[in-house]
PDB file of C-alpha atoms in Angstrom:
ATOM      1  CA  UNK A   1     -18.631  25.305  -9.527  1.00  0.00           C
ATOM      2  CA  UNK A   2     -21.495  22.862  -8.966  1.00  0.00           C
ATOM      3  CA  UNK A   3     -23.634  24.787 -11.439  1.00  0.00           C
ATOM      4  CA  UNK A   4     -21.085  24.234 -14.197  1.00  0.00           C
ATOM      5  CA  UNK A   5     -21.418  20.908 -16.063  1.00  0.00           C
ATOM      6  CA  UNK A   6     -18.241  18.853 -16.396  1.00  0.00           C
ATOM      7  CA  UNK A   7     -17.188  18.112 -19.972  1.00  0.00           C
ATOM      8  CA  UNK A   8     -15.786  14.601 -20.401  1.00  0.00           C
ATOM      9  CA  UNK A   9     -12.980  13.697 -22.802  1.00  0.00           C
ATOM     10  CA  UNK A  10     -15.503  12.329 -25.282  1.00  0.00           C
ATOM     11  CA  UNK A  11     -17.449  15.604 -25.343  1.00  0.00           C
ATOM     12  CA  UNK A  12     -20.365  14.488 -23.165  1.00  0.00           C
ATOM     13  CA  UNK A  13     -21.375  16.781 -20.305  1.00  0.00           C
ATOM     14  CA  UNK A  14     -22.264  15.625 -16.827  1.00  0.00           C
ATOM     15  CA  UNK A  15     -24.184  17.666 -14.261  1.00  0.00           C
ATOM     16  CA  UNK A  16     -22.544  17.601 -10.841  1.00  0.00           C
ATOM     17  CA  UNK A  17     -24.237  17.864  -7.477  1.00  0.00           C
ATOM     18  CA  UNK A  18     -23.369  17.513  -3.835  1.00  0.00           C
ATOM     19  CA  UNK A  19     -25.110  16.480  -0.649  1.00  0.00           C
ATOM     20  CA  UNK A  20     -23.791  17.584   2.708  1.00  0.00           C
ATOM     21  CA  UNK A  21     -25.024  16.269   6.031  1.00  0.00           C
ATOM     22  CA  UNK A  22     -24.729  18.125   9.311  1.00  0.00           C
ATOM     23  CA  UNK A  23     -26.419  17.729  12.666  1.00  0.00           C
ATOM     24  CA  UNK A  24     -26.307  19.760  15.858  1.00  0.00           C
ATOM     25  CA  UNK A  25     -27.115  18.618  19.391  1.00  0.00           C
ATOM     26  CA  UNK A  26     -29.860  21.248  19.586  1.00  0.00           C
ATOM     27  CA  UNK A  27     -31.576  20.034  16.393  1.00  0.00           C
ATOM     28  CA  UNK A  28     -31.219  16.316  17.146  1.00  0.00           C
ATOM     29  CA  UNK A  29     -31.812  16.532  20.888  1.00  0.00           C
ATOM     30  CA  UNK A  30     -28.692  14.545  21.756  1.00  0.00           C
ATOM     31  CA  UNK A  31     -24.963  15.012  22.258  1.00  0.00           C
ATOM     32  CA  UNK A  32     -24.366  11.329  21.458  1.00  0.00           C
ATOM     33  CA  UNK A  33     -21.839  11.296  18.578  1.00  0.00           C
ATOM     34  CA  UNK A  34     -23.173   8.117  16.881  1.00  0.00           C
ATOM     35  CA  UNK A  35     -26.700   9.602  16.943  1.00  0.00           C
ATOM     36  CA  UNK A  36     -25.447  12.893  15.506  1.00  0.00           C
ATOM     37  CA  UNK A  37     -23.509  11.045  12.811  1.00  0.00           C
ATOM     38  CA  UNK A  38     -26.547   8.906  11.951  1.00  0.00           C
ATOM     39  CA  UNK A  39     -28.760  12.008  11.683  1.00  0.00           C
ATOM     40  CA  UNK A  40     -26.200  13.833   9.537  1.00  0.00           C
ATOM     41  CA  UNK A  41     -26.003  10.797   7.247  1.00  0.00           C
ATOM     42  CA  UNK A  42     -29.769  10.212   6.967  1.00  0.00           C
ATOM     43  CA  UNK A  43     -31.011  13.787   6.392  1.00  0.00           C
ATOM     44  CA  UNK A  44     -29.421  14.325   2.936  1.00  0.00           C
ATOM     45  CA  UNK A  45     -31.151  11.182   1.654  1.00  0.00           C
ATOM     46  CA  UNK A  46     -34.518  12.756   2.487  1.00  0.00           C
ATOM     47  CA  UNK A  47     -33.351  15.778   0.524  1.00  0.00           C
ATOM     48  CA  UNK A  48     -32.363  13.649  -2.458  1.00  0.00           C
ATOM     49  CA  UNK A  49     -35.825  12.080  -2.511  1.00  0.00           C
ATOM     50  CA  UNK A  50     -37.690  15.379  -2.149  1.00  0.00           C
ATOM     51  CA  UNK A  51     -35.334  17.615  -4.137  1.00  0.00           C
ATOM     52  CA  UNK A  52     -35.278  20.079  -1.247  1.00  0.00           C
ATOM     53  CA  UNK A  53     -32.799  20.828   1.533  1.00  0.00           C
ATOM     54  CA  UNK A  54     -33.512  18.861   4.711  1.00  0.00           C
ATOM     55  CA  UNK A  55     -32.210  19.729   8.165  1.00  0.00           C
ATOM     56  CA  UNK A  56     -31.303  16.831  10.449  1.00  0.00           C
ATOM     57  CA  UNK A  57     -33.797  16.181  13.254  1.00  0.00           C
ATOM     58  CA  UNK A  58     -34.189  13.729  16.120  1.00  0.00           C
ATOM     59  CA  UNK A  59     -36.148  11.490  13.722  1.00  0.00           C
ATOM     60  CA  UNK A  60     -33.080  11.155  11.501  1.00  0.00           C
ATOM     61  CA  UNK A  61     -31.068   9.916  14.508  1.00  0.00           C
ATOM     62  CA  UNK A  62     -33.407   6.922  14.823  1.00  0.00           C
ATOM     63  CA  UNK A  63     -32.591   5.518  11.367  1.00  0.00           C
ATOM     64  CA  UNK A  64     -31.288   1.992  12.009  1.00  0.00           C
ATOM     65  CA  UNK A  65     -27.637   1.344  11.287  1.00  0.00           C
ATOM     66  CA  UNK A  66     -25.514  -1.748  10.969  1.00  0.00           C
ATOM     67  CA  UNK A  67     -21.815  -1.485  11.863  1.00  0.00           C
ATOM     68  CA  UNK A  68     -21.999   2.289  11.536  1.00  0.00           C
ATOM     69  CA  UNK A  69     -23.675   2.254   8.089  1.00  0.00           C
ATOM     70  CA  UNK A  70     -27.260   3.200   7.445  1.00  0.00           C
ATOM     71  CA  UNK A  71     -29.222  -0.037   7.278  1.00  0.00           C
ATOM     72  CA  UNK A  72     -30.290  -0.812   3.716  1.00  0.00           C
ATOM     73  CA  UNK A  73     -27.955   1.741   2.153  1.00  0.00           C
ATOM     74  CA  UNK A  74     -26.134   0.192  -0.790  1.00  0.00           C
ATOM     75  CA  UNK A  75     -22.373   0.421  -0.610  1.00  0.00           C
ATOM     76  CA  UNK A  76     -20.045   1.998  -3.086  1.00  0.00           C
ATOM     77  CA  UNK A  77     -18.013  -1.143  -3.771  1.00  0.00           C
ATOM     78  CA  UNK A  78     -19.283  -1.325  -7.360  1.00  0.00           C
ATOM     79  CA  UNK A  79     -17.486   1.153  -9.625  1.00  0.00           C
ATOM     80  CA  UNK A  80     -19.784   3.799 -11.036  1.00  0.00           C
ATOM     81  CA  UNK A  81     -22.578   3.267  -8.505  1.00  0.00           C
ATOM     82  CA  UNK A  82     -23.180   5.873  -5.834  1.00  0.00           C
ATOM     83  CA  UNK A  83     -24.715   5.020  -2.484  1.00  0.00           C
TER      84      UNK A  83
END
């Protein structure tokens, strides 16, 4: 379904995409849940910037976070703006 553009009520079409983050203890080198979560959150952003799939690594687990959110990542509080 992600390859099919969405047609809006006004006739415009919008391409849809998805980013999914996943991390395993073997790939990240840790069983620490916050580190795994951080790695799973950070890896898709590398993929968005390169246009290629990116697997989470130990390097992704070192991305700084603030209160559980990736440091410097804009929020989604503004309607119509993705993080």
